[in-house]
Coordinates of C-alpha atoms and ligand atoms in Angstrom, one line a residue:
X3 CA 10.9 -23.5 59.9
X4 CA 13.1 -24.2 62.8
X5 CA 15.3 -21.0 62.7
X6 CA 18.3 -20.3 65.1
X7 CA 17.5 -17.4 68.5
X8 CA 20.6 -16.2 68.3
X9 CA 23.2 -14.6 65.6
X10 CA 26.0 -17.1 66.6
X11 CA 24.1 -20.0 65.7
X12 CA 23.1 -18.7 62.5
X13 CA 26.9 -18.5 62.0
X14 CA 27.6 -21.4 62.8
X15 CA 24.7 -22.7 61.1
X16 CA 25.9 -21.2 57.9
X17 CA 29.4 -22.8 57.9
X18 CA 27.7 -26.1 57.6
X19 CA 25.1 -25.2 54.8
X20 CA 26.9 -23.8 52.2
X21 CA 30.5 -24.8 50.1
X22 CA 33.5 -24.4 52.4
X23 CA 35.0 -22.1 50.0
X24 CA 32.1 -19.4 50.2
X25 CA 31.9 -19.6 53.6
X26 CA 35.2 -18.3 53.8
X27 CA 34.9 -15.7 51.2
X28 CA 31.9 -14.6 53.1
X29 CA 33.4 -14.6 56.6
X30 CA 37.3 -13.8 56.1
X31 CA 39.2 -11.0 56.5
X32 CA 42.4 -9.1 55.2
X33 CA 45.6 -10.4 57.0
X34 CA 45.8 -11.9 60.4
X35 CA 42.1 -10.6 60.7
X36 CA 42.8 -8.6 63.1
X37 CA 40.3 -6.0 62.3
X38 CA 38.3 -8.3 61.5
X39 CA 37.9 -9.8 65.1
X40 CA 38.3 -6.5 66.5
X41 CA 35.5 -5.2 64.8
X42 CA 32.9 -7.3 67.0
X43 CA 35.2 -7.1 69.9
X44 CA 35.2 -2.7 69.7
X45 CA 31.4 -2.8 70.7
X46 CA 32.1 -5.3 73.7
X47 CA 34.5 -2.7 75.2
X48 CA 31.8 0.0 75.6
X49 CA 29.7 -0.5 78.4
X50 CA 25.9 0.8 78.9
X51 CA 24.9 3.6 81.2
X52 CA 21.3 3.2 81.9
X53 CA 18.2 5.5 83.5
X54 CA 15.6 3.6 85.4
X55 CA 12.3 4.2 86.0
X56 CA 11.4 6.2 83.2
X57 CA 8.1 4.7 81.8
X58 CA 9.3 2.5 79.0
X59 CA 6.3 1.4 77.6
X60 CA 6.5 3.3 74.6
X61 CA 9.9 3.0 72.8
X62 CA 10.5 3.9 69.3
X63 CA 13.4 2.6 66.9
X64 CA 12.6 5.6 64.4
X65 CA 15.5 7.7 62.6
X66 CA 15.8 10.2 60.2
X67 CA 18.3 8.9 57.7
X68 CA 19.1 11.1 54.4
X69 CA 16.1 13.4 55.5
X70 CA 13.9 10.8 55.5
X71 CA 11.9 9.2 58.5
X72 CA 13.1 5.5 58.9
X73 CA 11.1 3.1 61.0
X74 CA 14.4 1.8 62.5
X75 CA 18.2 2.6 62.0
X76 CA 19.1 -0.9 60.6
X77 CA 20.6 -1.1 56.5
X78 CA 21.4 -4.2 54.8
X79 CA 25.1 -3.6 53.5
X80 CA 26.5 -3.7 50.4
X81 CA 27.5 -7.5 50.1
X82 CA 29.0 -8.9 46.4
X83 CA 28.0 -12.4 45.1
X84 CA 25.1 -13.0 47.3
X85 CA 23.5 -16.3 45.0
X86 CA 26.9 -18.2 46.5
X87 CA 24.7 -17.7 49.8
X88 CA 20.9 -18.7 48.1
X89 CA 19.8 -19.8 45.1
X90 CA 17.8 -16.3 44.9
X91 CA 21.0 -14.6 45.9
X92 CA 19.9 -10.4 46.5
X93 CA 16.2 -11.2 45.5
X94 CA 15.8 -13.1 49.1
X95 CA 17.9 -10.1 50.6
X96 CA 15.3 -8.2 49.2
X97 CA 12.6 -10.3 50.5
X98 CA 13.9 -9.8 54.0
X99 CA 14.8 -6.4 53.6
X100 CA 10.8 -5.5 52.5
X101 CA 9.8 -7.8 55.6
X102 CA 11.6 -5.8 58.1
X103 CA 10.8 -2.4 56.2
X104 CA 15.3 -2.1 55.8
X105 CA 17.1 -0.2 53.2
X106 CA 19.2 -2.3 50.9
X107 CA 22.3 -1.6 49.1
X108 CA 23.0 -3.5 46.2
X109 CA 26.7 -3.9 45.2
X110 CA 28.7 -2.9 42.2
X111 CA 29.6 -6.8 42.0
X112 CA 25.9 -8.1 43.1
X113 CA 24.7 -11.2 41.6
X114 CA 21.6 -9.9 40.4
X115 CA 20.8 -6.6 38.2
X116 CA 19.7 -3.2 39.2
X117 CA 16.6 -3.7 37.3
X118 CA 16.5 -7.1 38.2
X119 CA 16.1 -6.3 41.9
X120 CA 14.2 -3.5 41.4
X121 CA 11.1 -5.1 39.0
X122 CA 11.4 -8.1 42.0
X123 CA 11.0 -5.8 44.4
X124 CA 9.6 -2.4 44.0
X125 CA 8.8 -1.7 47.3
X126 CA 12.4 -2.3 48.5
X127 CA 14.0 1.0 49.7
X128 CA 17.5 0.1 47.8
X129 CA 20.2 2.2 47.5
X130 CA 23.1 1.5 44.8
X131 CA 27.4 0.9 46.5
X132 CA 29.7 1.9 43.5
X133 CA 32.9 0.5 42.8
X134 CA 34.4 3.4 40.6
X135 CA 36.1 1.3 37.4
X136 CA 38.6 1.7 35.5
X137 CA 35.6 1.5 32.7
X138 CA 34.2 5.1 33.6
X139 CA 31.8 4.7 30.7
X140 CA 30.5 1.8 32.8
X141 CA 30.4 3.3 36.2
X142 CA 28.5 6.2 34.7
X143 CA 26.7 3.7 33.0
X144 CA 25.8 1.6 36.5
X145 CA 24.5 5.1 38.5
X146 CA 22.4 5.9 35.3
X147 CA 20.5 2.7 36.2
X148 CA 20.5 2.9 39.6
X149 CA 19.1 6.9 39.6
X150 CA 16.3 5.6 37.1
X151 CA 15.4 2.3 38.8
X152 CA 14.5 4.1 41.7
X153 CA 17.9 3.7 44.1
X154 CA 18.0 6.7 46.8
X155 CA 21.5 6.7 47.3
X156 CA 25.0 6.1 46.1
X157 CA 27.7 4.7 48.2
X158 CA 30.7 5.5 47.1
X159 CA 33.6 2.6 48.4
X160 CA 36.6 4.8 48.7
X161 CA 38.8 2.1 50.7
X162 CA 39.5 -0.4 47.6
X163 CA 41.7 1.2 44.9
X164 CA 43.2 -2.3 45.0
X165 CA 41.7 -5.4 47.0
X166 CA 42.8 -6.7 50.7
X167 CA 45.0 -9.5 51.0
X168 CA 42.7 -12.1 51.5
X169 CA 44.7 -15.3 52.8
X170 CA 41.0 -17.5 52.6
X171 CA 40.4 -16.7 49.4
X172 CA 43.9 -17.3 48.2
X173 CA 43.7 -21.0 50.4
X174 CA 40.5 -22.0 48.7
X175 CA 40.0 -22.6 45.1
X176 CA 36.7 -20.8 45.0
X177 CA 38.8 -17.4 44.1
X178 CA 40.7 -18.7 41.4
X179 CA 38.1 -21.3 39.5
X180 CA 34.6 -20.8 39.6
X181 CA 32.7 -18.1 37.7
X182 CA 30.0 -16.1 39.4
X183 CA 26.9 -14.2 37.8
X184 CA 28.1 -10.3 37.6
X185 CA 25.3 -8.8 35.4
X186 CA 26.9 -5.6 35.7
X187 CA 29.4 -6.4 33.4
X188 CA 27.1 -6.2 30.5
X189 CA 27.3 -2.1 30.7
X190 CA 30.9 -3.3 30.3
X191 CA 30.0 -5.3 26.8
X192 CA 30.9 -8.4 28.8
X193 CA 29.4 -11.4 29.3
X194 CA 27.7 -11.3 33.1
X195 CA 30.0 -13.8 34.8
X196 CA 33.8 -13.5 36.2
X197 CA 35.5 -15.2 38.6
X198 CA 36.0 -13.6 41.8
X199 CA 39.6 -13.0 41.7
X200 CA 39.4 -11.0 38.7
X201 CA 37.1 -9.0 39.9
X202 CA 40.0 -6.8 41.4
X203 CA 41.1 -5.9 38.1
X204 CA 37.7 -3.9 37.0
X205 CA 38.3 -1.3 40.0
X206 CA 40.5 1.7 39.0
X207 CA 43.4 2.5 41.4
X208 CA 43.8 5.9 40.7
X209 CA 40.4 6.5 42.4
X210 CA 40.1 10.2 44.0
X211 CA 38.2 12.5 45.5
X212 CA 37.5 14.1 42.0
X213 CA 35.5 10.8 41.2
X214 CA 33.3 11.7 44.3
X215 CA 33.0 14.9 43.2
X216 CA 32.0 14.3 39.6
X217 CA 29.8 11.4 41.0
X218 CA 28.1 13.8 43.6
X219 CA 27.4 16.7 41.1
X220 CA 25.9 14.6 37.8
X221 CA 24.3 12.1 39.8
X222 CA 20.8 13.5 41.2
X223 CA 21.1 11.2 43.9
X224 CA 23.1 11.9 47.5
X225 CA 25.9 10.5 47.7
X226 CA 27.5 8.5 50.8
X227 CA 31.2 7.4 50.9
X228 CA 31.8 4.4 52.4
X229 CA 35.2 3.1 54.3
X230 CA 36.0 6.6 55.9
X231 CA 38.1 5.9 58.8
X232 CA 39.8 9.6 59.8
X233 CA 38.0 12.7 60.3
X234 CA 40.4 14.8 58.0
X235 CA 38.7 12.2 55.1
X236 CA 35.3 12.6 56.5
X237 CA 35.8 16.4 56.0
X238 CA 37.3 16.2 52.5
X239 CA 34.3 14.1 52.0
X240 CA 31.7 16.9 52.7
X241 CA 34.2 19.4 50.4
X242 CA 33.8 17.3 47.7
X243 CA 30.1 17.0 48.0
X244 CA 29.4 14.0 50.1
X245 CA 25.5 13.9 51.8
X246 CA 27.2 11.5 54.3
X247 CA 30.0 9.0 55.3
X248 CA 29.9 5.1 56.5
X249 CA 32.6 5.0 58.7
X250 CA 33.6 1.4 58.0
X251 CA 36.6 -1.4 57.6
X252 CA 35.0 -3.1 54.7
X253 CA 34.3 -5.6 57.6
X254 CA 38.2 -6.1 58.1
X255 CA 38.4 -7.2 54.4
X256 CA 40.9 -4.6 53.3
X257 CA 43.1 -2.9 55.4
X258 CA 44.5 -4.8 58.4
X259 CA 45.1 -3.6 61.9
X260 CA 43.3 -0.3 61.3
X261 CA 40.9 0.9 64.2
X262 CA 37.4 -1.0 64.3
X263 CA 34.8 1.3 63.0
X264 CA 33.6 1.5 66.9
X265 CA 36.5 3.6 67.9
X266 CA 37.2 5.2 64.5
X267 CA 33.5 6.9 65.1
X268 CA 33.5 9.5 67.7
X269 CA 35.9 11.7 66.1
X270 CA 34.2 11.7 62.8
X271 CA 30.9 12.4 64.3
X272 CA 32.4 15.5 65.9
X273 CA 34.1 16.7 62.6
X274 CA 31.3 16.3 60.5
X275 CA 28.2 15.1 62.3
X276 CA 26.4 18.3 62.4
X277 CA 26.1 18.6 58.9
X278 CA 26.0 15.4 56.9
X279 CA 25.2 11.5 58.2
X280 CA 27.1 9.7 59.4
X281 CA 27.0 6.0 59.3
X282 CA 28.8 3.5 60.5
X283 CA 29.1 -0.5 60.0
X284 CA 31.7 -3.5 61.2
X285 CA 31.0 -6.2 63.9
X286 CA 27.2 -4.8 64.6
X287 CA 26.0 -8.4 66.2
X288 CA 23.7 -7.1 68.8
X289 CA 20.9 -4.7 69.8
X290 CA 22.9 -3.0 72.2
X291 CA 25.4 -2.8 69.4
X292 CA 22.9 -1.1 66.8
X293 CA 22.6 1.3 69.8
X294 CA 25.7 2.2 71.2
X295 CA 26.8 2.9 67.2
X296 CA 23.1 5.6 67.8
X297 CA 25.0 6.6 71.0
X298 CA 28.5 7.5 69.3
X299 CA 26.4 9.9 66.8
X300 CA 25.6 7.4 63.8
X301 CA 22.6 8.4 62.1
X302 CA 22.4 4.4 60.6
X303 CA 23.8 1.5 61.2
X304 CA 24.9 -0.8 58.2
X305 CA 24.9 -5.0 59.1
X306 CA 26.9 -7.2 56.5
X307 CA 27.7 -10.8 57.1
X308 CA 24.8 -11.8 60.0
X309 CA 22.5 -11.1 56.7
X310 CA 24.4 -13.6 54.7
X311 CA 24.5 -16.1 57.6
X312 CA 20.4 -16.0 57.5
X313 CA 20.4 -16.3 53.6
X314 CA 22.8 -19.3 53.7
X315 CA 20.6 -20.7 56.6
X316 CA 16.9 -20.2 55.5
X317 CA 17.1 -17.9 52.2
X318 CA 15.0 -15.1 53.0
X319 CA 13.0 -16.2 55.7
X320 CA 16.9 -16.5 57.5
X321 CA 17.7 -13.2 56.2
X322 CA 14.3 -11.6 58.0
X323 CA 14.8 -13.6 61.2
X324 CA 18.7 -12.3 61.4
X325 CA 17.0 -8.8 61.0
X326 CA 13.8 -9.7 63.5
X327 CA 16.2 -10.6 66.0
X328 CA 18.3 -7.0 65.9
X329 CA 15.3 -4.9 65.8
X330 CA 14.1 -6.7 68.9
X331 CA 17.0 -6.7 70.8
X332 CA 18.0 -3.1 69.9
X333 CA 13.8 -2.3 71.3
X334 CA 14.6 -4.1 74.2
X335 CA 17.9 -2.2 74.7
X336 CA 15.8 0.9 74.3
X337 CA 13.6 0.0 77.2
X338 CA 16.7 -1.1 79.3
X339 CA 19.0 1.8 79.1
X340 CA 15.8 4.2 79.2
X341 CA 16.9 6.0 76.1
X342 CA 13.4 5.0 74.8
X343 CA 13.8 6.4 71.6
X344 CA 16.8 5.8 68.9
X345 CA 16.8 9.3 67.4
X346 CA 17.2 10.4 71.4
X347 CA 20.7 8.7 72.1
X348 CA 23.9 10.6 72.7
X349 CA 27.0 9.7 75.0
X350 CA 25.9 10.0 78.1
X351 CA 24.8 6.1 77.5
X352 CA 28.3 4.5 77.2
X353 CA 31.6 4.6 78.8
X354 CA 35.0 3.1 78.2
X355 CA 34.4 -1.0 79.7
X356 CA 36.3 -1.4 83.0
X357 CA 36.5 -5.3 81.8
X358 CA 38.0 -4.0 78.2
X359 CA 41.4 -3.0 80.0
X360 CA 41.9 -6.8 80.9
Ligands
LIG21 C1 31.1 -11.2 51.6 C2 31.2 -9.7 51.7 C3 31.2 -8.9 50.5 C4 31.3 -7.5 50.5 N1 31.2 -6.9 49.4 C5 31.3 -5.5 49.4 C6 31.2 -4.7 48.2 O1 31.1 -5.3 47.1 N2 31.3 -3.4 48.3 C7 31.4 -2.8 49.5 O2 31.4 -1.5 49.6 N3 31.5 -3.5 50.7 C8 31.4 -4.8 50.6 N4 31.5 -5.5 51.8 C9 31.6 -4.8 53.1 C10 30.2 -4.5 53.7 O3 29.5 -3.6 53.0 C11 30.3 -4.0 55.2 O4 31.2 -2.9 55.2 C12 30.9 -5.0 56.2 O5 30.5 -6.4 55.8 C13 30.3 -4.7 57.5 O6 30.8 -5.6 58.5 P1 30.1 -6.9 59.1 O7 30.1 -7.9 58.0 O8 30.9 -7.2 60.2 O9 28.6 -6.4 59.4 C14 31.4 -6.9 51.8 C15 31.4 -7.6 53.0 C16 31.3 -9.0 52.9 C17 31.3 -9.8 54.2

């Protein structure tokens, strides 16, 4: 197959393959998407610091992630609705995922089943995001599953109590008409399809730190929670019984104008980095991305839509290639800044950009 080099062309590949209207679900933000562009534009603004000449024959991408050893730092993101990019929707995610030995996190609103994905692809390492509901019967119902269809994690999305004003979606008819698979409705008693824009009304706004609590003490998995942006949160997370954070915008989908996950980082890492993981996703597009996020003190980095650009492209053989093509880059950045090894990165490889005050 004649797959694009680069993630750009993927993108741009990806606006032409699939219906305008998921495109721009996919790749819209909240607002004037100002987060959104920042989010890419927060990893330009920190520039390298290199070592030379420090034998950089052998490099290694491994991490230790949730106390386990990863081969590399890379997680496929929690994504919703992923058959409006493929057919096979999260089963080719999966596919990918196996390929390049990645973590996958299924979402609350995936396309396909926890069991689904799991019987398709037991050797995934697949971990479970969780939208707590107003339904708490259903949400108890939804880590059940994922604890006994082997998920090794829970990520907790703290930053929707209510969803982000999302102009695209509003524009497009695709959020008001077109029903999309949802099989975990049926812990709901619900048929296993709703269209996108009601989706919002299933989450529970009075969401708070009790839910993580009571998640993080019945459920015998660790629990992560996703869309931390302060420190002060990032500690109330570990109080409450957090194993680890994703600092994260929700790819610019929810709150406008807030810091890019690039900047919010450093100060999280110092509050809380020495005890739990901390994660971080947004705007990852590059190698030296994945490894000035390693730099800053993430343990992991999570990539959302370059995934879905490689489903809607080639399925999963897209998927893998988008994946192929950060591991290689992030390898070669690892032999160009002499760090070597991405468990040995710290801040003495990035600075403030010169270029980014222009
Ligand atoms: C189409 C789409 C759907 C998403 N759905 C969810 C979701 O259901 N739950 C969640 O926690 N995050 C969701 N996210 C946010 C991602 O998990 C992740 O934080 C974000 O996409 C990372 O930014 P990036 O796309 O720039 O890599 C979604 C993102 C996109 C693009």
């Amino acid at each position: 197959v004649d797959l694009p080099l680069t993630l750009p062309e993927f993108e741009e590949r990806a606006a032409g393959a699939i219906e305008r209207g998921a495109f721009d679900y996919f790749a819209g933000g909240a607002g004037d998407e100002i987060t959104l562009r920042d989010s890419v534009a927060a990893w330009q603004r920190l520039a390298l610091r290199p070592r030379v000449l420090v034998d950089a024959s052998r490099r290694s991408l491994e991490v230790t992630v949730l106390g386990r050893r990863r081969p590399h730092p890379l997680i496929v993101a929690p994504m919703a609705h992923q058959r409006l990019a493929t057919p096979d929707g999260e089963r080719a995610t999966a596919r990918a995922a196996v390929a390049t030995q990645t973590p996958m996190c299924l979402a609350t609103l995936a396309s396909t089943g926890i069991d689904e994905l799991a019987a398709a692809e037991p050797g995934l390492t697949r971990w479970f995001q969780v939208y707590v509901l107003r339904d708490r019967g259903a949400t108890t119902a939804l880590v059940e599953a994922a604890a006994a269809h082997g998920y090794e994690a829970l990520v907790v999305t703290a930053d929707v109590p209510v969803l982000g004003v999302r102009e695209r979606d509003r524009r497009s008819r695709f959020e008001t008409e077109e029903a999309q698979e949802l099989p975990a409705l049926r812990l709901l008693g619900r048929e296993g399809r709703m269209i996108v824009g009601e989706t919002a009304s299933l989450f529970d706004p009075t969401v708070t730190w009790r839910d993580v609590e009571r998640l993080a003490s019945e459920s015998p998995l660790p629990v992560l929670v996703k869309g931390i942006l302060l420190a002060e949160d990032a500690r109330r997370a570990v109080d409450h019984g957090a194993a680890g954070v994703v600092v994260s915008t929700h790819g610019g989908r929810q709150l406008d104008t807030v810091l890019a996950s690039a900047d919010a980082l450093p100060p999280i890492v110092d509050e809380v980095g020495d005890e739990v993981d901390v994660l971080v996703d947004g705007g990852v597009r590059r190698g030296t991305d994945v490894l000035k996020g390693l730099a800053l003190g993430a343990r992991a980095v999570m990539v959302g839509r370059p995934v879905i650009w490689g489903l809607a492209t080639g399925g999963a053989a897209g998927a893998q290639r988008v994946l192929e093509l950060l591991l290689g880059e992030l390898d070669n950045a690892l032999a160009l800044t002499g760090a070597l090894h991405a468990d040995g990165l710290d801040r003495s490889f990035v600075q403030h950009a010169p270029w980014a005050n222009h």
